[in-house]
GROMACS .gro file of C-alpha atoms in nm:
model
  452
    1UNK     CA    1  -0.597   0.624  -1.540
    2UNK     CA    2  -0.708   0.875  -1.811
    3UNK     CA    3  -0.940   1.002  -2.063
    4UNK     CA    4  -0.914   0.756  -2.317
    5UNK     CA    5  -1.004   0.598  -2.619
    6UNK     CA    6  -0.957   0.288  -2.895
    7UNK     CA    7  -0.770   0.217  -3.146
    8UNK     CA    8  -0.789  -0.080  -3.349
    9UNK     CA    9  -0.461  -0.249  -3.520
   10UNK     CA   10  -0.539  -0.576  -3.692
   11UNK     CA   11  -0.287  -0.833  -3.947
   12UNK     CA   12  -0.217  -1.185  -4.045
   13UNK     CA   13  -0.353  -1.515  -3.990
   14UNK     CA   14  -0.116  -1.804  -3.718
   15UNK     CA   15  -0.227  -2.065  -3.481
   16UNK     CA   16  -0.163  -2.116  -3.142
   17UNK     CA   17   0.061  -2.398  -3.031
   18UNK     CA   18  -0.176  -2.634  -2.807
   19UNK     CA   19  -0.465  -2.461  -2.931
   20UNK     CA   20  -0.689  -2.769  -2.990
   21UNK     CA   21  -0.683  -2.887  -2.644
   22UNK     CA   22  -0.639  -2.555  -2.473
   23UNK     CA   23  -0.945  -2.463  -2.633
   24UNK     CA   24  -1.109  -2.838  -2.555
   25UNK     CA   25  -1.007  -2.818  -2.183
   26UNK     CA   26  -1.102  -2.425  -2.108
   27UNK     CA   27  -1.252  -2.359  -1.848
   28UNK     CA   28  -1.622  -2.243  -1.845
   29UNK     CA   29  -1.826  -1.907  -1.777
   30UNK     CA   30  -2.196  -1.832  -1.658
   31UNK     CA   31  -2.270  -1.515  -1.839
   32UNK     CA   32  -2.487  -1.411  -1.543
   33UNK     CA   33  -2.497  -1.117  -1.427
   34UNK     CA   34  -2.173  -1.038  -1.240
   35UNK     CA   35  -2.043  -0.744  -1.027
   36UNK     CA   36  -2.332  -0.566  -1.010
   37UNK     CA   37  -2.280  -0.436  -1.417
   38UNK     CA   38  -2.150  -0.180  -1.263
   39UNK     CA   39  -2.298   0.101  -1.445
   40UNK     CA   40  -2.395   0.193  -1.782
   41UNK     CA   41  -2.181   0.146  -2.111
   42UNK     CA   42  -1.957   0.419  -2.168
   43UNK     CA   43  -1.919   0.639  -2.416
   44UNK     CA   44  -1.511   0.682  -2.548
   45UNK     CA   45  -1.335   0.933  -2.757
   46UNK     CA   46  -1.139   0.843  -3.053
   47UNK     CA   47  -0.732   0.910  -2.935
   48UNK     CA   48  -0.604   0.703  -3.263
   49UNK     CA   49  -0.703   0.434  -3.454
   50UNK     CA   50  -0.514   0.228  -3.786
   51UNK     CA   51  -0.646  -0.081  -3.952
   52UNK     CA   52  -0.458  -0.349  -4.110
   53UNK     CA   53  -0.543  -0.667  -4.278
   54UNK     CA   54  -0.824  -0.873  -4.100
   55UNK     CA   55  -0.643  -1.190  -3.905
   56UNK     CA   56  -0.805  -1.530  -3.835
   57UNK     CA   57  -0.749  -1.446  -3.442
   58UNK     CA   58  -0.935  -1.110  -3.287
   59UNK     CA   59  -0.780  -1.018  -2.907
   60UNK     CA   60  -0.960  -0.750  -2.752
   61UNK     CA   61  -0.736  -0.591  -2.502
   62UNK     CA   62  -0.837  -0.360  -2.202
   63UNK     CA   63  -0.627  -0.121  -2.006
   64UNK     CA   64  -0.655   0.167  -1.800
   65UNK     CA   65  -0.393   0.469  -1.796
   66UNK     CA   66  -0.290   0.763  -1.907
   67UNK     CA   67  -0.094   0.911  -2.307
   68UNK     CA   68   0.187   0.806  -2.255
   69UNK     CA   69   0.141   0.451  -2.116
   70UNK     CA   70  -0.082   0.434  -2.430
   71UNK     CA   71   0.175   0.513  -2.665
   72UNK     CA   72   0.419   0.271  -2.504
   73UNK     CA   73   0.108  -0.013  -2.500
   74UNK     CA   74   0.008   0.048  -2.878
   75UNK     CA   75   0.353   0.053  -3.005
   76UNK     CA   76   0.420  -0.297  -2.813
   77UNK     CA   77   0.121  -0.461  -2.948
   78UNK     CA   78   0.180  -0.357  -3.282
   79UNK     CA   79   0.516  -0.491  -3.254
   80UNK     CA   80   0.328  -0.826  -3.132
   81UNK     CA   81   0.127  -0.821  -3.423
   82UNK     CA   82   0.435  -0.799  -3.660
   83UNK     CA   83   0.544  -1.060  -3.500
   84UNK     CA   84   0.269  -1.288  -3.485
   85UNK     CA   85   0.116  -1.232  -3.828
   86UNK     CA   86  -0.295  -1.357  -3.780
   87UNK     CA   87  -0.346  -1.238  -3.475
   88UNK     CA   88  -0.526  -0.899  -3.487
   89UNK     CA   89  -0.520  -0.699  -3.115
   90UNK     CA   90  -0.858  -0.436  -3.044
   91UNK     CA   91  -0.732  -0.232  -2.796
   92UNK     CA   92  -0.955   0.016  -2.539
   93UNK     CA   93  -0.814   0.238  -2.241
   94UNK     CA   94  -0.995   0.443  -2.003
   95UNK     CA   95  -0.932   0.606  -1.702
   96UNK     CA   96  -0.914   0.442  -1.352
   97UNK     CA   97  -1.230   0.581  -1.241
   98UNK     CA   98  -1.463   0.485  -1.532
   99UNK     CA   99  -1.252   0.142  -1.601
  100UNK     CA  100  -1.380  -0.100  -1.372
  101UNK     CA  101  -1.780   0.012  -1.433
  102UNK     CA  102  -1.692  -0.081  -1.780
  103UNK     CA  103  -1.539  -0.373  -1.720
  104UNK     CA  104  -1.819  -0.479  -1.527
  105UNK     CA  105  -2.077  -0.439  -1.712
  106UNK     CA  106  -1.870  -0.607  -2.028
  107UNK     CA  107  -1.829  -0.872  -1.811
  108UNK     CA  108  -2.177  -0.910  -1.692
  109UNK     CA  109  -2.336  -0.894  -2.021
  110UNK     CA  110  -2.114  -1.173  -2.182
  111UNK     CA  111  -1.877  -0.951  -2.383
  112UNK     CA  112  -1.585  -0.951  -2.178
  113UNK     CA  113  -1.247  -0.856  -2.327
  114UNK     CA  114  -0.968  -1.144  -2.417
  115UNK     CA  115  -0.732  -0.945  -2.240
  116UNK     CA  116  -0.773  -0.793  -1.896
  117UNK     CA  117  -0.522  -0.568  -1.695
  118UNK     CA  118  -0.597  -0.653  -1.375
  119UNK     CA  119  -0.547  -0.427  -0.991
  120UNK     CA  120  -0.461  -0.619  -0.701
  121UNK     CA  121  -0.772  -0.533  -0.485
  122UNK     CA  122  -0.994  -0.680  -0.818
  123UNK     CA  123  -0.800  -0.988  -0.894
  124UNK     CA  124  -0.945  -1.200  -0.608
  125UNK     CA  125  -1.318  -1.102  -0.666
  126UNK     CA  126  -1.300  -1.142  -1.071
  127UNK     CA  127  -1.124  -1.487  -1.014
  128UNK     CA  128  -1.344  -1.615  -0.720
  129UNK     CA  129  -1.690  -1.527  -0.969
  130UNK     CA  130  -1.507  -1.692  -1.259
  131UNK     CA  131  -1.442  -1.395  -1.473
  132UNK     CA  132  -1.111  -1.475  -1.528
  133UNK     CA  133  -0.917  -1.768  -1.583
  134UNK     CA  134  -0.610  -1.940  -1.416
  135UNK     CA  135  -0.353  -1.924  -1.648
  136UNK     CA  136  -0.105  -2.239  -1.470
  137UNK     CA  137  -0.150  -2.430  -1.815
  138UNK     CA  138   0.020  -2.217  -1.986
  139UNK     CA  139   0.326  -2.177  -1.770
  140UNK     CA  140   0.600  -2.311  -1.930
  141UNK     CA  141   0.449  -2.281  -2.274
  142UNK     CA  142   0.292  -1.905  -2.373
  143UNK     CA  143   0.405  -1.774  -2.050
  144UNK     CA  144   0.768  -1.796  -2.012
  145UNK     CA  145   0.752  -1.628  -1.683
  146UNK     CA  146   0.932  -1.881  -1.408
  147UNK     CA  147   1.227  -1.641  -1.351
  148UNK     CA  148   0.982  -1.425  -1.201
  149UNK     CA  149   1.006  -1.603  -0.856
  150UNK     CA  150   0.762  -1.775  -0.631
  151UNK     CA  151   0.696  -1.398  -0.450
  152UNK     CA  152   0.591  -1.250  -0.754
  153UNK     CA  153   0.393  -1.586  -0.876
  154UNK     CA  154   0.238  -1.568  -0.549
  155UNK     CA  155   0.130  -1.223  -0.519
  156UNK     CA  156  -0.077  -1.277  -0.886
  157UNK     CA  157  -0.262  -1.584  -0.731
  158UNK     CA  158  -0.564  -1.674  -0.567
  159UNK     CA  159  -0.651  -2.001  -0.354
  160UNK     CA  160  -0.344  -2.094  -0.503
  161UNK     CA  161  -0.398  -2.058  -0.841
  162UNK     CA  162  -0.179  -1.790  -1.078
  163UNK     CA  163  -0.464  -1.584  -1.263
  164UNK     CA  164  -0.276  -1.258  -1.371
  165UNK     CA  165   0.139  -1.194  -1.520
  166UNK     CA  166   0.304  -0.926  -1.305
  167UNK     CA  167   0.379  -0.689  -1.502
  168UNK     CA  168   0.550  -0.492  -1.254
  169UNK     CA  169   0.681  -0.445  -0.885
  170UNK     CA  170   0.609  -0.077  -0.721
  171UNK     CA  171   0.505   0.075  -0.442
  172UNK     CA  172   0.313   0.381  -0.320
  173UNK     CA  173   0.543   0.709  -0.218
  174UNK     CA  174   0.562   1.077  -0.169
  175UNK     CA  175   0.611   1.276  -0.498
  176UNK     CA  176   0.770   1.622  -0.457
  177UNK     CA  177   0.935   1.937  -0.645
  178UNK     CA  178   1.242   1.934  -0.470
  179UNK     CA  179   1.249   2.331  -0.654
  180UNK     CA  180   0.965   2.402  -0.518
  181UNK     CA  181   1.053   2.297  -0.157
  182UNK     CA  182   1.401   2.478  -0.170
  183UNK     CA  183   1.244   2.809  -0.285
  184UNK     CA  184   1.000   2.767  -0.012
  185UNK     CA  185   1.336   2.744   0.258
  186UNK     CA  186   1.237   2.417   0.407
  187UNK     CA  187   1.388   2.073   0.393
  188UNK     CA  188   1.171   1.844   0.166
  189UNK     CA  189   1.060   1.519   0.294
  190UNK     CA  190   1.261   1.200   0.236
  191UNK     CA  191   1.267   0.875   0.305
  192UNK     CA  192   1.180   0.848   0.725
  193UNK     CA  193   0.991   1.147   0.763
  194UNK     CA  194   0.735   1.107   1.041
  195UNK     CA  195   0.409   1.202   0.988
  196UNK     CA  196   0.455   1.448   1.250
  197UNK     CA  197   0.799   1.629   1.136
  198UNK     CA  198   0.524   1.594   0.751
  199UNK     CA  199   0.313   1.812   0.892
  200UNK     CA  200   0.538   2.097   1.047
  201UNK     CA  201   0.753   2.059   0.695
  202UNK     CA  202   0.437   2.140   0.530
  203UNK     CA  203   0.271   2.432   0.756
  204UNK     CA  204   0.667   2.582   0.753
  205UNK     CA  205   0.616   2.581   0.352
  206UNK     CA  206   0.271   2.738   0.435
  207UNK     CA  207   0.419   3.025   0.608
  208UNK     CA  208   0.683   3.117   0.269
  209UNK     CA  209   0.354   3.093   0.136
  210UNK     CA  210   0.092   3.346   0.261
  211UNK     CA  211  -0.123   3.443  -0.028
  212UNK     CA  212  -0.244   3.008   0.020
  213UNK     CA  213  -0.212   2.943  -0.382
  214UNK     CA  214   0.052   2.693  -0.382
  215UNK     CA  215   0.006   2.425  -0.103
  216UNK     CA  216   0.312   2.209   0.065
  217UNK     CA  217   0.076   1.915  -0.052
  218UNK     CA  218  -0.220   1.726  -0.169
  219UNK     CA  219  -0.479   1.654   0.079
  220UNK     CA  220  -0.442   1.279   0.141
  221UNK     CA  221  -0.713   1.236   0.330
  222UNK     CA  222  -0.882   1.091   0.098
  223UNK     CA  223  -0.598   0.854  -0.037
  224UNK     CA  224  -0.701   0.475   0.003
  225UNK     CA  225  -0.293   0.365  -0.007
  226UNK     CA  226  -0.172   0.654   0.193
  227UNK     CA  227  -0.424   0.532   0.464
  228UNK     CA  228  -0.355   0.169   0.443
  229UNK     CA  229   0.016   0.279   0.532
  230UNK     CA  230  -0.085   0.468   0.823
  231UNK     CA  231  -0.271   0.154   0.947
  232UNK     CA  232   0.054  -0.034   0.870
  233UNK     CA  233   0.233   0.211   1.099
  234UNK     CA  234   0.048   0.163   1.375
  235UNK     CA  235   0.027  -0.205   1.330
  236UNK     CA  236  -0.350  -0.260   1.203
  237UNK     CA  237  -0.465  -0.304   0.795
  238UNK     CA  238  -0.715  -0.245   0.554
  239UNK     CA  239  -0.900  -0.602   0.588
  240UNK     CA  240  -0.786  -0.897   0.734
  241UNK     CA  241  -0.688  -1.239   0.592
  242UNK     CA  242  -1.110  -1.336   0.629
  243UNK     CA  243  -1.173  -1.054   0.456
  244UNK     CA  244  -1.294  -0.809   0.735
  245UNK     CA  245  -1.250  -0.472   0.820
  246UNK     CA  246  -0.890  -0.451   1.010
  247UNK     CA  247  -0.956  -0.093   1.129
  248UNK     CA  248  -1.226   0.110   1.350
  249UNK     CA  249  -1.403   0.454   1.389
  250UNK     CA  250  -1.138   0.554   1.616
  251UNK     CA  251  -0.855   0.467   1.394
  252UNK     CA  252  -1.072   0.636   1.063
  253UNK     CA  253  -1.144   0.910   1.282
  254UNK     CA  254  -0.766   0.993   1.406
  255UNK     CA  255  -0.703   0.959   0.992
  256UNK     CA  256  -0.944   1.291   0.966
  257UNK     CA  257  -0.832   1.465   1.248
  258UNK     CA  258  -0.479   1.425   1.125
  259UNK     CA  259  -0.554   1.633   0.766
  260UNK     CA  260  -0.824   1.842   0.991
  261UNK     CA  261  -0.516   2.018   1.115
  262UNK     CA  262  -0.317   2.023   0.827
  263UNK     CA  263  -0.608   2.226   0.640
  264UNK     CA  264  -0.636   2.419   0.937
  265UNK     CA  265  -0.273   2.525   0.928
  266UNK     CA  266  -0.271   2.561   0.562
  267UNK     CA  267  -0.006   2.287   0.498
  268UNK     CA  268  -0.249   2.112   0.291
  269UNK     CA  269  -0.491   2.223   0.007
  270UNK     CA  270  -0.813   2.353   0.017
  271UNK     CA  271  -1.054   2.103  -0.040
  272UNK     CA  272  -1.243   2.286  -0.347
  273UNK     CA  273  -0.894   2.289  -0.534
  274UNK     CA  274  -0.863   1.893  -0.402
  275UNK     CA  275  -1.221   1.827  -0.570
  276UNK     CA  276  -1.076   1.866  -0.872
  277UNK     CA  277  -0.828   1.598  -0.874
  278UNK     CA  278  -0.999   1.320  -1.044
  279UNK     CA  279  -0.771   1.045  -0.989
  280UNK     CA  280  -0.590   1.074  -1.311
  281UNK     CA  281  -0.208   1.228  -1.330
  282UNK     CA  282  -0.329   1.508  -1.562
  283UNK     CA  283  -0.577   1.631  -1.277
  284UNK     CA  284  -0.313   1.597  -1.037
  285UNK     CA  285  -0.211   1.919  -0.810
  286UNK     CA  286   0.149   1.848  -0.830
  287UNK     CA  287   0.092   1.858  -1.208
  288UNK     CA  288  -0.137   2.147  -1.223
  289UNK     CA  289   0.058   2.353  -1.014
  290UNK     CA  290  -0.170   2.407  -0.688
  291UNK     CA  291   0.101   2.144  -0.443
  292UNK     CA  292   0.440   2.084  -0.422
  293UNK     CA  293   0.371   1.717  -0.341
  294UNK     CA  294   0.146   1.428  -0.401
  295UNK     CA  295   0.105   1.084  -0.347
  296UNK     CA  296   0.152   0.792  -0.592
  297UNK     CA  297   0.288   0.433  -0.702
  298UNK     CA  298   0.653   0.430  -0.834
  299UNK     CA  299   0.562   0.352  -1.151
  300UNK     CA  300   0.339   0.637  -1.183
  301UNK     CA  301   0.651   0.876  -1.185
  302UNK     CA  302   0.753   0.850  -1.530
  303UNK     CA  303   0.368   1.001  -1.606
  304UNK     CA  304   0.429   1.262  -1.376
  305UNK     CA  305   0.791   1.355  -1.527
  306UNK     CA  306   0.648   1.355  -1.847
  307UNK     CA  307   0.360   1.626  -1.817
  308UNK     CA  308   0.646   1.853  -1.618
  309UNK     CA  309   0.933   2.071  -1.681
  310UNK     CA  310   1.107   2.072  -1.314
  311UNK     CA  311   1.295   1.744  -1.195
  312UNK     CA  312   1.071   1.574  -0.931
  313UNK     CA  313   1.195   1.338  -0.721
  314UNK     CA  314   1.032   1.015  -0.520
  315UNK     CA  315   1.055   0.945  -0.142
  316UNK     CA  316   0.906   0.671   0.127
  317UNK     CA  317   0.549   0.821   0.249
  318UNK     CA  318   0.571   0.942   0.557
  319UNK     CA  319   0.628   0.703   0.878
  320UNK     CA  320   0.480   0.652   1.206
  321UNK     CA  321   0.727   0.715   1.502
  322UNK     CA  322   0.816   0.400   1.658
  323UNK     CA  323   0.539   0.189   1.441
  324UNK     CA  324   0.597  -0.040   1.150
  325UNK     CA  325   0.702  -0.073   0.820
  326UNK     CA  326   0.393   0.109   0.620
  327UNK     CA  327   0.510   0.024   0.260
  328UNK     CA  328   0.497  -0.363   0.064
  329UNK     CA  329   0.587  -0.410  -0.273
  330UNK     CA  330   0.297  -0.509  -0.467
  331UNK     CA  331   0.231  -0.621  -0.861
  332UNK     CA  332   0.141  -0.258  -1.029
  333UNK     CA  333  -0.074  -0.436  -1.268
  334UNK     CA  334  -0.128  -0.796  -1.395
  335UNK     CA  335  -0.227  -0.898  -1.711
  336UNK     CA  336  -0.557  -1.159  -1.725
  337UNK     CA  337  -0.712  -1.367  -1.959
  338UNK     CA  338  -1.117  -1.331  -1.917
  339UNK     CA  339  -1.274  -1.689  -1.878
  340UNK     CA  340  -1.475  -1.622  -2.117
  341UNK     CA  341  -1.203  -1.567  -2.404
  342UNK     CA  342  -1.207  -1.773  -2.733
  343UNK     CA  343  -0.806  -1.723  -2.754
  344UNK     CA  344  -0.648  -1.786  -2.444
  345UNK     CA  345  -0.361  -1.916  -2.537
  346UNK     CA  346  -0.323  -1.605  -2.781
  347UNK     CA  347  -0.385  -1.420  -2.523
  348UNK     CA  348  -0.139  -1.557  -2.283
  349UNK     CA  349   0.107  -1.544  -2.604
  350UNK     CA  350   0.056  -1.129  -2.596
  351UNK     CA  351   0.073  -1.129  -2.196
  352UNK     CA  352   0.430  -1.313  -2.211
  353UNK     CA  353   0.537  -1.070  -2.512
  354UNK     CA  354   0.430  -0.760  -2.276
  355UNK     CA  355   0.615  -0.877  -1.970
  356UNK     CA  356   0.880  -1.172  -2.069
  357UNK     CA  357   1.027  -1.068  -2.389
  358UNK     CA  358   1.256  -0.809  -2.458
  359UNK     CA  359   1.080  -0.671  -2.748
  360UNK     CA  360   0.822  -0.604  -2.603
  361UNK     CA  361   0.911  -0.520  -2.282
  362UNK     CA  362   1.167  -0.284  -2.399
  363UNK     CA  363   0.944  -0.073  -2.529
  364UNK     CA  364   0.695  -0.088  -2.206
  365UNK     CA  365   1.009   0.006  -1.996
  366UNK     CA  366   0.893   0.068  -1.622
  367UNK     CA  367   0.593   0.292  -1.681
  368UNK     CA  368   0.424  -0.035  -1.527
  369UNK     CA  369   0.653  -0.078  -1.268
  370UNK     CA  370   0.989  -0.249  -1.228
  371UNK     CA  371   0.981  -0.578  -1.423
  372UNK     CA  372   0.981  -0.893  -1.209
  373UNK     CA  373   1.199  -1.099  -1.435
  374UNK     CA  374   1.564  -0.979  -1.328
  375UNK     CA  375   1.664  -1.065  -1.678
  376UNK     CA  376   1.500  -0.757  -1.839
  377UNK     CA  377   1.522  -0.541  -1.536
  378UNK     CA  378   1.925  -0.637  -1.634
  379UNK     CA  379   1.814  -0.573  -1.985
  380UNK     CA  380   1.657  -0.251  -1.932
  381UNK     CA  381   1.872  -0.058  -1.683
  382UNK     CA  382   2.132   0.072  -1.910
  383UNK     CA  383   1.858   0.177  -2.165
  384UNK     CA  384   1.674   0.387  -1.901
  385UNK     CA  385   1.613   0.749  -1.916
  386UNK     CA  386   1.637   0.934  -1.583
  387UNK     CA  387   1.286   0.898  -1.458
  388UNK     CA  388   1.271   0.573  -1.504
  389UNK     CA  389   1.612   0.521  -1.333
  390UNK     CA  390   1.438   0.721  -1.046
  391UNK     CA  391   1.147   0.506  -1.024
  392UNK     CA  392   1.399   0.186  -0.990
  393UNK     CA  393   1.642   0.384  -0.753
  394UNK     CA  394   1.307   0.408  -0.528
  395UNK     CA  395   1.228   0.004  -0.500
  396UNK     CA  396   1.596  -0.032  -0.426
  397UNK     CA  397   1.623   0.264  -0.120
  398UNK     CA  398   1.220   0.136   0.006
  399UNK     CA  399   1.396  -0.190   0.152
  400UNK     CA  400   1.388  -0.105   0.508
  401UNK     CA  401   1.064   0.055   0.501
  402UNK     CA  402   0.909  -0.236   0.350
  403UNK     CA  403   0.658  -0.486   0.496
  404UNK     CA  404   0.497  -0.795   0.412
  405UNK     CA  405   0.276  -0.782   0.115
  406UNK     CA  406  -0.136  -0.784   0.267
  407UNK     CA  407  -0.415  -1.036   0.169
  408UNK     CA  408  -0.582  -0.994  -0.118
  409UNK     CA  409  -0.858  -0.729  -0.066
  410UNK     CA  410  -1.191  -0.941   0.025
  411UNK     CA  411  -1.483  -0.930  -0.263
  412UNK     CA  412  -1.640  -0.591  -0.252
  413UNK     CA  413  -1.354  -0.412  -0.166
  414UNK     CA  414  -1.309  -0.217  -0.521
  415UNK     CA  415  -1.581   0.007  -0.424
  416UNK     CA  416  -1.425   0.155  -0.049
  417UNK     CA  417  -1.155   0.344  -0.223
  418UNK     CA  418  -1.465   0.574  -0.350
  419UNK     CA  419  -1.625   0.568  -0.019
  420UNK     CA  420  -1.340   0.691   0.146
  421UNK     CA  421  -1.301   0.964  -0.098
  422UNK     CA  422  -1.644   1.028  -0.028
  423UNK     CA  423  -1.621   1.070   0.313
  424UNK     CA  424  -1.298   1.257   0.308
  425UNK     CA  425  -1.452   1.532   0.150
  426UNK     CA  426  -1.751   1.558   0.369
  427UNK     CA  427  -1.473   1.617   0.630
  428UNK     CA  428  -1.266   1.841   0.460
  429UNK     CA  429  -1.607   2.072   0.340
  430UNK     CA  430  -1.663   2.078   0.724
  431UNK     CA  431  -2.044   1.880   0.669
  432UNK     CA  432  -1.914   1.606   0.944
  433UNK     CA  433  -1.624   1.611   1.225
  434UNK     CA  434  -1.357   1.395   1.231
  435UNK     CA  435  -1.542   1.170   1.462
  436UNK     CA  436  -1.858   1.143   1.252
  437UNK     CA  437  -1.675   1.080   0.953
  438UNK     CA  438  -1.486   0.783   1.076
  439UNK     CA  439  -1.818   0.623   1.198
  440UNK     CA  440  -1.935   0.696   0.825
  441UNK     CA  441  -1.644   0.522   0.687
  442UNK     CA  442  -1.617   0.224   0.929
  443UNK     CA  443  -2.058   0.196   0.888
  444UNK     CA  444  -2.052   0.224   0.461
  445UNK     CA  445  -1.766  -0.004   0.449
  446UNK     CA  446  -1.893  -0.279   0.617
  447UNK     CA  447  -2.167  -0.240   0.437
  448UNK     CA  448  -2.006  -0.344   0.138
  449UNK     CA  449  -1.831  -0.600   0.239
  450UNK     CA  450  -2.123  -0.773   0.371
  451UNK     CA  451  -2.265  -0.697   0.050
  452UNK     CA  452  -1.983  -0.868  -0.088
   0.00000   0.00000   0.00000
């Protein structure tokens, strides 16, 4: 979800086991146009970059994230590499925000990666177009992944057909400075905080904190999973299982009203020090200093911990009294193999390293999420350091708060998170009222899904 950049690692010469008739029996890809491109090529910075000896197999790899799930990425595909002399790995990593235009418009103009880490909300749309491929051939074979469980098989699959490896089980939460909170004299929110006893915690830190510099917390209006929780709550969803809008003005427009009055009261931030966050951990407000809590997936705190001195912590997002359980555990990322590819079973062969053996996935640890194979989560615990322990700790005390997992978003559905933001911060800037800017949101998004 950061400012990234390439490096390029290459070594050796192998063949794939299968590799004949993988290659004989792959499946096919109109380079059409596809996604809508999705915006122009962008331009990346150099982070670091080493060369090795030119192999007879060339993976390029795509990722988004931040430093240090870089350094944990490159160090695991070199170790690939070492192990599987021939097979040279390109790597490129970009933020969230710019990845999927770039992906798109690789995809659309026929130069799709090998290797694709996949969302959740994407995987349906890039698998119903034909962008990626369904990787059940290679169960059993490159991907040594059945201990995973049918759950976690499920969850990467699409009209029944597996098209991504889990790399690893989280779920959204509330991150806090528990320092912060206790200098402030106010209980911190935990696990089972309403969304009402939320906003009277954070207007109580308001009031330790007159001069308005340092907020309770993030404004989440504008917070696509902190939304689809609140829907949860009170029973409703995102999209339902025919991919349509689950959700109306009214409900949108209670969303706004809701971090109306936090602003109002000061228990949230001002929206020009909210513009800044540009969905990356580095432009966070918890990290920067301007909140004393934000909003993330579990596997997200270790990047958080990292870029901090004090100790946060990780709790349940907030709950609606009396409603239902707002959280499901979800895959954090999969790994994909583009339809396209010339080396799928490489491919799959580097997936399997990343999220099924332990040398590789010792030195990913859970900056993913938590592995799904309970082998290396077995593996792994003992070698944890304490964020990472934290992050676990979290899937283990979520179990009552947690739901069934949703659909798969419905094909268009990457682009609402944006138009929520969007419309959030027309709200927040006071240009529309609560009410107008749920009948904004509820109008432009099904808009796009009819655009599909």
């Amino acid at each position: 979800m950061y400012p990234g950049a390439m490096f390029v690692m290459k070594k050796g010469s192998v063949a794939a086991k299968n590799w004949k008739d993988i290659v004989m029996g792959k499946t096919g890809f109109n380079r059409r146009s596809f996604l809508g491109a999705g915006g122009a090529t962008l331009a990346l910075p150099m982070l670091s970059s080493g060369v090795f000896a030119a192999g007879s197999v060339d993976i390029r790899a795509v990722w988004w994230g931040g430093d240090e799930r870089g350094r944990r990425t490159n160090a695991a595909i070199k170790a690939f590499m070492n192990a599987n002399p021939g097979i040279s790995v390109e790597a490129e990593t970009m933020g969230w925000d710019d990845y999927w235009a770039r992906l798109a418009t690789q995809v659309a103009g026929g130069n799709a990666p090998d290797f694709i880490q996949m969302d959740y909300r994407y995987m349906a749309e890039y698998a119903r177009r034909g962008a990626i491929r369904p990787l059940d051939n290679y169960l059993g074979n490159e991907l040594q992944i059945e201990d995973f469980g049918a759950a976690n098989l499920e969850s990467c699959s699409v009209d029944g057909k597996l098209y991504g490896g889990n790399v690893g089980v989280n779920s959204f939460g509330v991150l806090l400075d528990p320092t912060a909170w206790e200098n402030a004299g106010v209980e911190a929110p935990d696990f089972g905080t309403s969304y009402e006893d939320f906003a009277a915690k954070c207007a109580d830190f308001a009031a330790a904190s007159p001069d308005g510099k340092f907020a309770a917390t993030a404004d989440g209006s504008g917070s696509e999973s902190l939304f689809e929780g609140w829907l949860r709550g009170k029973g409703k969803a995102l999209y339902t299982a025919d991919g349509e809008l689950a959700y109306g003005a009214d409900d949108a427009a209670e969303w706004f009203a809701y971090w109306a009055e936090m602003r109002a009261s000061g228990a949230c931030l001002r929206p020009d020090i909210q513009a800044l966050y540009k969905n990356t951990i580095e432009t966070s407000p918890l990290v920067n200093g301007y909140a004393a809590t934000d909003f993330a997936f579990s596997n997200q705190f270790v990047g958080f911990q990292k870029l901090m001195e004090t100790e946060l912590a990780i709790v349940g997002e907030p709950v609606v009294t009396g409603g239902q359980p707002s959280h499901y555990l979800k895959p954090s990322q999969m790994f994909s193999i583009a339809a396209s590819s010339d080396y799928p079973a490489e491919t799959a062969m580097l997936i399997n390293f990343l999220i099924r053996d332990p040398a590789g996935t010792r030195i990913l640890g859970v900056e993913r999420g938590i592995p799904a194979s309970p082998e290396i989560r077995d593996m792994l615990m003992p070698e944890l350091d304490a964020p990472s322990r934290k992050a676990v700790e979290f899937i283990s005390k979520l179990t009552p708060y947690v739901g069934s997992l949703p659909p798969a978003p419905p094909k268009g559905a990457g682009e609402l998170n944006a138009v929520l933001i969007k419309v959030s911060q027309e709200v927040a800037f006071g240009a529309k009222s609560a009410k107008e800017g749920g009948a904004k949101l509820v109008d432009e998004a099904m808009s796009v899904l009819e655009r599909g």
